[in-house]
PDB file of N, CA and C in Angstrom:
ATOM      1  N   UNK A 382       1.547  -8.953   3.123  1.00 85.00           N
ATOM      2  CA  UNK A 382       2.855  -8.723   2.551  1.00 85.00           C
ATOM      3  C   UNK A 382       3.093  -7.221   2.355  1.00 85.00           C
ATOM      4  N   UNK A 383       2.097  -6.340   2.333  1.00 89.00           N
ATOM      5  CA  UNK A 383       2.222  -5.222   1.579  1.00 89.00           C
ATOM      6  C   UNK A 383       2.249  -4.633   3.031  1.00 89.00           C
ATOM      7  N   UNK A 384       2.574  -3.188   3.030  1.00 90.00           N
ATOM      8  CA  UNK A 384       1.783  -2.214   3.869  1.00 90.00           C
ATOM      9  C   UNK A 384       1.344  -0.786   3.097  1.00 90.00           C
ATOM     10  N   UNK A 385       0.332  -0.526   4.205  1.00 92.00           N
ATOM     11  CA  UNK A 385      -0.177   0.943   3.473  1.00 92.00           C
ATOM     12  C   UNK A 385       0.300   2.097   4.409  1.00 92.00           C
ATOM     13  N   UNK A 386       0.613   2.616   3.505  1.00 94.00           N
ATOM     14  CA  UNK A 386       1.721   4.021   4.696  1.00 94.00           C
ATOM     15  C   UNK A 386       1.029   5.109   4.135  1.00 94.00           C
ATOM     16  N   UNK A 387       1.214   6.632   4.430  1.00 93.00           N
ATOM     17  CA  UNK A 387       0.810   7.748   4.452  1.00 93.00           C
ATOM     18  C   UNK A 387       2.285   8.924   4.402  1.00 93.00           C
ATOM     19  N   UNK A 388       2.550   9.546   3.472  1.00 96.00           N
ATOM     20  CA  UNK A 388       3.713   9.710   3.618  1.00 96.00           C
ATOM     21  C   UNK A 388       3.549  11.883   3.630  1.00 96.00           C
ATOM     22  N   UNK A 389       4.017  12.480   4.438  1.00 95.00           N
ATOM     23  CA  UNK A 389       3.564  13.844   4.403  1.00 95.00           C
ATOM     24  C   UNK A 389       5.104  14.500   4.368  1.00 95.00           C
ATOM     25  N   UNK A 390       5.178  15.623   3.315  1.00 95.00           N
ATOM     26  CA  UNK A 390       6.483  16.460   3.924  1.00 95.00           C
ATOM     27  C   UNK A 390       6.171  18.404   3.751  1.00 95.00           C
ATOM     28  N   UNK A 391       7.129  18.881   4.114  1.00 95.00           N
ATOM     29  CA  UNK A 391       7.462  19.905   4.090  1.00 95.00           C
ATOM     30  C   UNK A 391       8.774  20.380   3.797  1.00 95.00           C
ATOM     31  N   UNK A 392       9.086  20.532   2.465  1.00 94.00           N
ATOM     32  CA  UNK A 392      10.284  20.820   1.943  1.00 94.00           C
ATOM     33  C   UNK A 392      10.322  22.352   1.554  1.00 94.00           C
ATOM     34  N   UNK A 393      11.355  22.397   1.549  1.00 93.00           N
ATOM     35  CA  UNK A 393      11.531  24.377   1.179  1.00 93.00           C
ATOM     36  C   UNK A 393      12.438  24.423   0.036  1.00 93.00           C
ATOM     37  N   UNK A 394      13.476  23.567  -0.265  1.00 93.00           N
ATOM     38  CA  UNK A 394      13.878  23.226  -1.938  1.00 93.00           C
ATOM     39  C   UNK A 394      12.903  22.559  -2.933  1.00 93.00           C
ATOM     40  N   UNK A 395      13.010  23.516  -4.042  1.00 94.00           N
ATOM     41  CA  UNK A 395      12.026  23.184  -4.954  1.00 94.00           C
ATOM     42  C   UNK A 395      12.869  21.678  -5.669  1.00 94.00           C
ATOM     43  N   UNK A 396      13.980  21.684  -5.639  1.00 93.00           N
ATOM     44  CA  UNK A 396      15.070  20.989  -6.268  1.00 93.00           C
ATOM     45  C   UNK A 396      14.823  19.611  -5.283  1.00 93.00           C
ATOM     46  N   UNK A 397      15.209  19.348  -4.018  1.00 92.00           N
ATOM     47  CA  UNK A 397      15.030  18.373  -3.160  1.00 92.00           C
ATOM     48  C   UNK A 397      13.513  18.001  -3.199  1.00 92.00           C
ATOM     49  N   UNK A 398      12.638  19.029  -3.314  1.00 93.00           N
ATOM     50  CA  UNK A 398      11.128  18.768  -3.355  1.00 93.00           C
ATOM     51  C   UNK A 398      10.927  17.635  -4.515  1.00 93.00           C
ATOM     52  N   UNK A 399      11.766  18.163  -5.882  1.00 94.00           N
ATOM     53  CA  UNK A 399      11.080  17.131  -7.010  1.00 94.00           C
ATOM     54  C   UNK A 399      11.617  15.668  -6.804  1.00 94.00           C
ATOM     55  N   UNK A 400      12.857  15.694  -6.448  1.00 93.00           N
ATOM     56  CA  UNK A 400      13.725  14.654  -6.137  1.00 93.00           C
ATOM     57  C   UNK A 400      12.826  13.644  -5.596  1.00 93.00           C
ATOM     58  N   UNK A 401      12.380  13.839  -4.007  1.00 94.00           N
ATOM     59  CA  UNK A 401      11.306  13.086  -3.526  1.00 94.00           C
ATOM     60  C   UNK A 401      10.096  12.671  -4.215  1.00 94.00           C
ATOM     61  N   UNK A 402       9.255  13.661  -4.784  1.00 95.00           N
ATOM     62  CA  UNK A 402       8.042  13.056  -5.655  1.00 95.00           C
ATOM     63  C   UNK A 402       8.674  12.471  -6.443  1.00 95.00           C
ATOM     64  N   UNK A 403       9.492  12.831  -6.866  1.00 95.00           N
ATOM     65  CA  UNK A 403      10.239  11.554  -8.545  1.00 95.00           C
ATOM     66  C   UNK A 403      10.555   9.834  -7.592  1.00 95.00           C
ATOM     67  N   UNK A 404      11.303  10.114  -6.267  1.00 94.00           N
ATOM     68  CA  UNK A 404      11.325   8.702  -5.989  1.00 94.00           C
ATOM     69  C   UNK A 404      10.251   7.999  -5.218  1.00 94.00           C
ATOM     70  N   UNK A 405       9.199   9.057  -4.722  1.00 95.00           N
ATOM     71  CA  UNK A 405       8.169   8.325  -4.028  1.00 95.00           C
ATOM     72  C   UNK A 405       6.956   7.871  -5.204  1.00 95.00           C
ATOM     73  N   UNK A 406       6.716   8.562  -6.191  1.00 94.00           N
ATOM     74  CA  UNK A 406       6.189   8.291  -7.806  1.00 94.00           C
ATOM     75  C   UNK A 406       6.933   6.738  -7.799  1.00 94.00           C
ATOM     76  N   UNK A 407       8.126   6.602  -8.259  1.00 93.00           N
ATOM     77  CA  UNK A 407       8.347   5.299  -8.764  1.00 93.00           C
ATOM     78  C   UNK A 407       8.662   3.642  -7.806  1.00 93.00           C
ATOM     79  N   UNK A 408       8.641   4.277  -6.827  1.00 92.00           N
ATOM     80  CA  UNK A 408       8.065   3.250  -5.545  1.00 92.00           C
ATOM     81  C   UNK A 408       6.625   2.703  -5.895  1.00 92.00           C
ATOM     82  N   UNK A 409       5.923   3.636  -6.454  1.00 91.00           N
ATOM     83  CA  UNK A 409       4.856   3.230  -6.386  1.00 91.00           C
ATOM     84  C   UNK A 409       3.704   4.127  -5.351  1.00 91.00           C
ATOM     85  N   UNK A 410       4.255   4.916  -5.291  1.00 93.00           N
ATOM     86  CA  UNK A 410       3.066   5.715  -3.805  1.00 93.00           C
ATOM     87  C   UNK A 410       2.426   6.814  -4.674  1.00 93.00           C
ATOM     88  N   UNK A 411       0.734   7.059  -4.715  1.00 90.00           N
ATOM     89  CA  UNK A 411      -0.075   8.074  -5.164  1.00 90.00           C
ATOM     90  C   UNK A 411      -0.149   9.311  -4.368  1.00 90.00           C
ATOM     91  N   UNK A 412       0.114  10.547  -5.236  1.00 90.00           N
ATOM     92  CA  UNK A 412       0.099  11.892  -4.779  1.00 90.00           C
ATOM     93  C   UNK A 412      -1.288  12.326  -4.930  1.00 90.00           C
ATOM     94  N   UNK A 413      -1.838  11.942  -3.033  1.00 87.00           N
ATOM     95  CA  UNK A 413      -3.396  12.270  -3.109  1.00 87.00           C
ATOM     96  C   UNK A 413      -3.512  13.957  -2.229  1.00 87.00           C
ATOM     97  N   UNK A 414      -2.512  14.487  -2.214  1.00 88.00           N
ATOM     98  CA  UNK A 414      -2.795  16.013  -1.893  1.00 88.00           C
ATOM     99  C   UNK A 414      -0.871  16.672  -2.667  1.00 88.00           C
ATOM    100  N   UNK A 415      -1.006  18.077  -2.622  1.00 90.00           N
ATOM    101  CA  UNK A 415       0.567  18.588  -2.706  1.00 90.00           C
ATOM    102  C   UNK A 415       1.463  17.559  -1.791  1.00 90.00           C
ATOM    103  N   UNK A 416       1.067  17.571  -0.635  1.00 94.00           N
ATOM    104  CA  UNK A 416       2.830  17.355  -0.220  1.00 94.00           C
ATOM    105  C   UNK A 416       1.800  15.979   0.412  1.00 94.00           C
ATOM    106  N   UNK A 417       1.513  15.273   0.408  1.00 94.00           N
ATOM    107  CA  UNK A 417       0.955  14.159   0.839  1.00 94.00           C
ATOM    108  C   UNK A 417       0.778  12.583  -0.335  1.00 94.00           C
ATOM    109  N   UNK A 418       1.516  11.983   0.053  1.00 94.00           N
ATOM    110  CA  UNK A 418       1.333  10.585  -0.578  1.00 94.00           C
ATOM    111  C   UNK A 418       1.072   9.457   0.080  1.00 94.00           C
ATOM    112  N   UNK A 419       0.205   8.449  -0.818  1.00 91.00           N
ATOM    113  CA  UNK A 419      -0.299   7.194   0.074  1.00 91.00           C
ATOM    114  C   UNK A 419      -0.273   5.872  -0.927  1.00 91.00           C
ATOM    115  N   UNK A 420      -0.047   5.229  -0.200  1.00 91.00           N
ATOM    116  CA  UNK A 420       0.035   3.976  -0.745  1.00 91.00           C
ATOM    117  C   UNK A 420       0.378   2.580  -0.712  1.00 91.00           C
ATOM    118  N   UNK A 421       0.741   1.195  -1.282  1.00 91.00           N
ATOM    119  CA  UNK A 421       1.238  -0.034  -0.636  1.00 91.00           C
ATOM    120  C   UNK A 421       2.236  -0.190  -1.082  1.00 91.00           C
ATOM    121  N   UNK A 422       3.144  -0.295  -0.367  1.00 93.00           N
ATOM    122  CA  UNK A 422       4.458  -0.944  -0.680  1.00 93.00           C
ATOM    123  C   UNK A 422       5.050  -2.167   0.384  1.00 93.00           C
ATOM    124  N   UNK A 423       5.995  -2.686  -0.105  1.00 92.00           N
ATOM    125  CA  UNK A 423       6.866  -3.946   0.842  1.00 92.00           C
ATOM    126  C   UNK A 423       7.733  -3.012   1.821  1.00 92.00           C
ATOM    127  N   UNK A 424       7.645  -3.657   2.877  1.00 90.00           N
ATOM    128  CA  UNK A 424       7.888  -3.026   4.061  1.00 90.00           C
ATOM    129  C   UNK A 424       9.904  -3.123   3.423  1.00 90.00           C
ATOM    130  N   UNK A 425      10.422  -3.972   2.669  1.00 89.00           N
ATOM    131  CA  UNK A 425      11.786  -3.281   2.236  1.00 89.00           C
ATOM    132  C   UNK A 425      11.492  -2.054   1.673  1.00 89.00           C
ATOM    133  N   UNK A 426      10.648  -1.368   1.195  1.00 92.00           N
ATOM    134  CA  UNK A 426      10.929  -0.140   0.486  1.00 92.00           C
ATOM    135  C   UNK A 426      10.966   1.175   1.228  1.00 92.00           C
ATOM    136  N   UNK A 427      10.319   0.598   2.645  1.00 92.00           N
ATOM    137  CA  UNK A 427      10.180   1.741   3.516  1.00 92.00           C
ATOM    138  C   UNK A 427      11.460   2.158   4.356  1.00 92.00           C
ATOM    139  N   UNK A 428      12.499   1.543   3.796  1.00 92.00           N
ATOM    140  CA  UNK A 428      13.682   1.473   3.733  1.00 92.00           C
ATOM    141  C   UNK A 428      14.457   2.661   2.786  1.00 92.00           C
ATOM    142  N   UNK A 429      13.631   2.293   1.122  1.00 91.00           N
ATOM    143  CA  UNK A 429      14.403   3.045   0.137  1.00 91.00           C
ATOM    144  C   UNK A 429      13.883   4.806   0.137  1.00 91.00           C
ATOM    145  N   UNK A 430      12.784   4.726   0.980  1.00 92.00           N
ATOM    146  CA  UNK A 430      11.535   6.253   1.712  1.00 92.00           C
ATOM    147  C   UNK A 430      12.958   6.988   2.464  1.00 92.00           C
ATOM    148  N   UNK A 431      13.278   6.196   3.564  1.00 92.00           N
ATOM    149  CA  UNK A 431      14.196   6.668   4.526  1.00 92.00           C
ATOM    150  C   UNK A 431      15.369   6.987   4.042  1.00 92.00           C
ATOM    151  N   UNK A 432      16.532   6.458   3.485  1.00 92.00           N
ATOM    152  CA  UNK A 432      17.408   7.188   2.692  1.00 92.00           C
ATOM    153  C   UNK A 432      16.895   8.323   1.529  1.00 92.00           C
ATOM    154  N   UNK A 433      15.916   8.091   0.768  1.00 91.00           N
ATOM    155  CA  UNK A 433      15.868   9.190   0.184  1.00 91.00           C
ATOM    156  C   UNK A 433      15.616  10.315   0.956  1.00 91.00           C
ATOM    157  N   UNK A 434      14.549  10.590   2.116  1.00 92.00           N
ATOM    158  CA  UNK A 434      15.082  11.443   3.228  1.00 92.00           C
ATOM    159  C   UNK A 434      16.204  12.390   3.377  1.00 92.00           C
ATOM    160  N   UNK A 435      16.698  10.963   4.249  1.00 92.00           N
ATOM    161  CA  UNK A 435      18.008  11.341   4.772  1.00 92.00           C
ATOM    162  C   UNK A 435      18.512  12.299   3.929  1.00 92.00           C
ATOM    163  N   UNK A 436      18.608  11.597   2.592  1.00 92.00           N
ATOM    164  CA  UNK A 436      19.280  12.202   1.562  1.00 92.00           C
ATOM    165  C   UNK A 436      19.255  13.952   0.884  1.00 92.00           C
ATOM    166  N   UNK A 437      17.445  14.053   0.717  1.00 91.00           N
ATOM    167  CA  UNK A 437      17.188  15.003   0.734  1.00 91.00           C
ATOM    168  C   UNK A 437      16.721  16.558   1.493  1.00 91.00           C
ATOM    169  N   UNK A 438      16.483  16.179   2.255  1.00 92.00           N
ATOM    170  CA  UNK A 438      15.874  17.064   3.958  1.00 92.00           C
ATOM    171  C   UNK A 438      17.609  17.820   4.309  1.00 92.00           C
ATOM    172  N   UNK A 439      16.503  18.956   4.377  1.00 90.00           N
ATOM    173  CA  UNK A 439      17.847  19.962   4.999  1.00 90.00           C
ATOM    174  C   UNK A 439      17.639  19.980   6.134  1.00 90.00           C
ATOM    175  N   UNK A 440      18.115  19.511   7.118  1.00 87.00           N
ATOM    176  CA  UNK A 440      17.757  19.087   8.385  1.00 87.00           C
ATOM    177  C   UNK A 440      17.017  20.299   9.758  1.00 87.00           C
ATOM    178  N   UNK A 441      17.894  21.279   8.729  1.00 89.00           N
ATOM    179  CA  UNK A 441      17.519  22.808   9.585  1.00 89.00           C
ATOM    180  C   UNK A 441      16.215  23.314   9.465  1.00 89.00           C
ATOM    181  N   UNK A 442      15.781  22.918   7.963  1.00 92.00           N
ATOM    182  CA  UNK A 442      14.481  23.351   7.995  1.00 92.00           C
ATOM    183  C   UNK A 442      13.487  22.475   7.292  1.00 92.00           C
ATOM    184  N   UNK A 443      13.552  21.675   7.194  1.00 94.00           N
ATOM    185  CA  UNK A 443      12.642  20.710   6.484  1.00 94.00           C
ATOM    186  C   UNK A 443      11.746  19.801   7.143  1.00 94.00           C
ATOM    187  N   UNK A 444      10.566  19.202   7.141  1.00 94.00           N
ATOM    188  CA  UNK A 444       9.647  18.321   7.865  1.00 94.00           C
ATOM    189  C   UNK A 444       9.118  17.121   7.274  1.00 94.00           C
ATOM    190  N   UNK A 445       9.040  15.803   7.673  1.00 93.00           N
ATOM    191  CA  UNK A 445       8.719  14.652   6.788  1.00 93.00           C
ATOM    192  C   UNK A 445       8.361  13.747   7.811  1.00 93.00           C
ATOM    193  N   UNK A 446       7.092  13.109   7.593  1.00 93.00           N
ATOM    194  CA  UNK A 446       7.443  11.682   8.153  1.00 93.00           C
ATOM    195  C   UNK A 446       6.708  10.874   7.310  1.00 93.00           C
ATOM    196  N   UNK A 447       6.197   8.900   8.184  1.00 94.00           N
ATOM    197  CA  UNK A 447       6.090   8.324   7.297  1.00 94.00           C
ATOM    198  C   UNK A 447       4.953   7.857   8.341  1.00 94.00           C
ATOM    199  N   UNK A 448       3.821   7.470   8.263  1.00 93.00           N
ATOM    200  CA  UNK A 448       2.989   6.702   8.864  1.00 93.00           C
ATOM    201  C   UNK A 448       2.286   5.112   8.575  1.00 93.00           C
ATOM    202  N   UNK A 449       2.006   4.093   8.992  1.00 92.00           N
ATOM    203  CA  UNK A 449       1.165   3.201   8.651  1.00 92.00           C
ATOM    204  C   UNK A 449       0.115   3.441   9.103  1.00 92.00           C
ATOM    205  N   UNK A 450      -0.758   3.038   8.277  1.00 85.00           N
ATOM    206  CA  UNK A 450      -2.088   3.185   8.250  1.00 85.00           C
ATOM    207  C   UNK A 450      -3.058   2.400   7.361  1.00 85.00           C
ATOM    208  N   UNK A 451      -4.263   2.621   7.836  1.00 81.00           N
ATOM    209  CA  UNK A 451      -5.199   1.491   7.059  1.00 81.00           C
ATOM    210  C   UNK A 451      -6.448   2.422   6.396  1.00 81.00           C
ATOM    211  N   UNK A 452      -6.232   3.747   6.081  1.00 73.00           N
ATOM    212  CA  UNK A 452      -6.334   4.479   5.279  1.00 73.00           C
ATOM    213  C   UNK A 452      -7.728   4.220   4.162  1.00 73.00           C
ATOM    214  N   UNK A 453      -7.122   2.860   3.710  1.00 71.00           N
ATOM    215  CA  UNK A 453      -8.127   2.873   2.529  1.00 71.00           C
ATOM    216  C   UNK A 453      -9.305   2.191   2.802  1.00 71.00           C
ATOM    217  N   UNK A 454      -9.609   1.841   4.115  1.00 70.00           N
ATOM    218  CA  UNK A 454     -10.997   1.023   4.472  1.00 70.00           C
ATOM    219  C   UNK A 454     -11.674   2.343   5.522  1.00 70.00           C
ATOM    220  N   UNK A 455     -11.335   3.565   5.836  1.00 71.00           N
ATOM    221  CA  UNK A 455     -12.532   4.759   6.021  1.00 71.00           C
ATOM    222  C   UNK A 455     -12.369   5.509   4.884  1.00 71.00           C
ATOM    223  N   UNK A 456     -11.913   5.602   3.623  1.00 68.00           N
ATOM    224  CA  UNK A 456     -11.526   6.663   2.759  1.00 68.00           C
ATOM    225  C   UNK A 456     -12.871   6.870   1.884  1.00 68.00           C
ATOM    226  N   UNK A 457     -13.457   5.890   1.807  1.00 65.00           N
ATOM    227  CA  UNK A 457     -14.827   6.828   1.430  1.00 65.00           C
ATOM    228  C   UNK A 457     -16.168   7.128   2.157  1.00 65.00           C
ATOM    229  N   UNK A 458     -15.853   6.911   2.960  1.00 69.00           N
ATOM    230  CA  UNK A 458     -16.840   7.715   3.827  1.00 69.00           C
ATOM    231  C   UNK A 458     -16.070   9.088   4.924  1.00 69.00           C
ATOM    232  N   UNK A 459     -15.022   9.039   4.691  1.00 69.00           N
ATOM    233  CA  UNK A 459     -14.223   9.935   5.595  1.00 69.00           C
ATOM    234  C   UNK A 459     -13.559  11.164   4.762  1.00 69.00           C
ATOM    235  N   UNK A 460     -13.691  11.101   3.076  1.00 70.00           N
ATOM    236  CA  UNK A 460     -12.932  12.058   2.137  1.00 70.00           C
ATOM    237  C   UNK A 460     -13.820  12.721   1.453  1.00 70.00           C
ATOM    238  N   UNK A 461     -13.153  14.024   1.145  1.00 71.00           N
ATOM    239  CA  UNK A 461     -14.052  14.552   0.740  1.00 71.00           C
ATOM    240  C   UNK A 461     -13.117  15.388  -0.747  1.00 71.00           C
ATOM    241  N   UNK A 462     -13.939  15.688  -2.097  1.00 71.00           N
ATOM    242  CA  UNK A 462     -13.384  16.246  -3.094  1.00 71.00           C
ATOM    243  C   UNK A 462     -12.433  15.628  -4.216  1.00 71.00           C
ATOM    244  N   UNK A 463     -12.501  14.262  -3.585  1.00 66.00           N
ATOM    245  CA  UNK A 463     -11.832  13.249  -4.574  1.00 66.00           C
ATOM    246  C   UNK A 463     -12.648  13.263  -5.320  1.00 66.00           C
ATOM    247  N   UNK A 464     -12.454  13.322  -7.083  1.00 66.00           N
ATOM    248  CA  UNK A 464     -13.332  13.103  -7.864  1.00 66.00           C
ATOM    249  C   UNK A 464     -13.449  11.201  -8.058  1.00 66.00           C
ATOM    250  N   UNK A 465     -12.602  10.748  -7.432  1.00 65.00           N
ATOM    251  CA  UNK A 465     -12.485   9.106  -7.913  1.00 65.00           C
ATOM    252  C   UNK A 465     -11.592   8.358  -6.722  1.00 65.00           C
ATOM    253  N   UNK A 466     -12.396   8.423  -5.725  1.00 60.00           N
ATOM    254  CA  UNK A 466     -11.881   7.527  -4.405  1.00 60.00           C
ATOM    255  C   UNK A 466     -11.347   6.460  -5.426  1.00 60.00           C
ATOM    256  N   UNK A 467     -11.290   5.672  -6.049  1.00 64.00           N
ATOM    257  CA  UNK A 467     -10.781   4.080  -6.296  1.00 64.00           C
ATOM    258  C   UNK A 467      -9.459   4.079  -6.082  1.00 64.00           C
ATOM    259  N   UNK A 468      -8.856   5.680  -6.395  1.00 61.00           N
ATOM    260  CA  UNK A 468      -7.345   5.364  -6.032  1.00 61.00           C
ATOM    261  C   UNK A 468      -6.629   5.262  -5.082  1.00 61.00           C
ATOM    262  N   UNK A 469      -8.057   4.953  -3.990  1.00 63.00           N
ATOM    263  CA  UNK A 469      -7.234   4.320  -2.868  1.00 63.00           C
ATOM    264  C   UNK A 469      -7.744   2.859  -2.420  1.00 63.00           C
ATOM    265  N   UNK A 470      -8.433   2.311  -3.570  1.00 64.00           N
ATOM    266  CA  UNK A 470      -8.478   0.398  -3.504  1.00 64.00           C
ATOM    267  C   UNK A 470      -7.998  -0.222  -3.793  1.00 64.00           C
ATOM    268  N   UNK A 471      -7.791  -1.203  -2.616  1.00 60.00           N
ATOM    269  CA  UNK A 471      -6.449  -2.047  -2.868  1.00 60.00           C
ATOM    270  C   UNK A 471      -6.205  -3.093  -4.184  1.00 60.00           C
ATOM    271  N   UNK A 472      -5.219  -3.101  -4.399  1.00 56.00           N
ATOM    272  CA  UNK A 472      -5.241  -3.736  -5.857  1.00 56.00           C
ATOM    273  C   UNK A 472      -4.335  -4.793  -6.076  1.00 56.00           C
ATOM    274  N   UNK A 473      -4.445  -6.012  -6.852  1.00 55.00           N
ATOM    275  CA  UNK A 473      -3.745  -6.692  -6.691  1.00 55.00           C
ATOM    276  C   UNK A 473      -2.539  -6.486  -7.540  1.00 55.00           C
ATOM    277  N   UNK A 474      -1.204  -7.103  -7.008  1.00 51.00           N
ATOM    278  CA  UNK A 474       0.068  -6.978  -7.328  1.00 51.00           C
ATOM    279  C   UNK A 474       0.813  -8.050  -8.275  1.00 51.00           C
ATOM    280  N   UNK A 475       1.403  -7.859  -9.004  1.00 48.00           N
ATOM    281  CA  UNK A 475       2.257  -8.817  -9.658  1.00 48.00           C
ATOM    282  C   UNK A 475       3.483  -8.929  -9.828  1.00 48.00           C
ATOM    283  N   UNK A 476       4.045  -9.963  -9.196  1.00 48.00           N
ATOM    284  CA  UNK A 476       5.771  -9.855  -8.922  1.00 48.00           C
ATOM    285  C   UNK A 476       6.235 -10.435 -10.463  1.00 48.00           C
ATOM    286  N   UNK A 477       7.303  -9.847 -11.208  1.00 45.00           N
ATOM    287  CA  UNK A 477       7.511 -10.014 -12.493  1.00 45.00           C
ATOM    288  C   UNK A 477       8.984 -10.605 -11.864  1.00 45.00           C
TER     289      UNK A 477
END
């Protein structure tokens, strides 16, 4: 049901910059470097990723994309400087 995506940008507004971490934060996606987030979400949300985009990216100079990936089954043997890999094990979900 879920997927695990990888989400990377390059923004040059500090203003559009927070915008994005504020909506990729409450999606639910972990900020495991500066401009790099990862995490599971329902493939509708990778929907609500793309308009915020759209929304924010100055098209002239800005860089973003979104990847799937399965991330969290090499992440500890493949990472390095995490003080606490767990925050990338999968966890179970609860639909309220």
């Amino acid at each position: 049901m879920y997927i695990e995506i990888l989400v990377c940008y390059d923004i040059t507004s500090n203003k559009a910059r927070r915008k994005l971490v504020k909506e990729l934060k409450d999606i639910g996606l972990h900020n495991v470097q500066e401009s790099v987030f990862w995490g599971r979400i329902l493939p509708s949300e990778l929907k609500s990723i793309q308009r915020v985009f759209e929304e924010v990216l100055n098209k002239s100079e800005d860089k973003a994309f979104v990847v799937r990936t399965n991330f969290s089954n090499t992440v500890k043997e493949f990472s390095f400087g995490y003080p606490n890999p767990d925050i990338f094990k999968e966890r179970d979900y609860e639909i309220v």
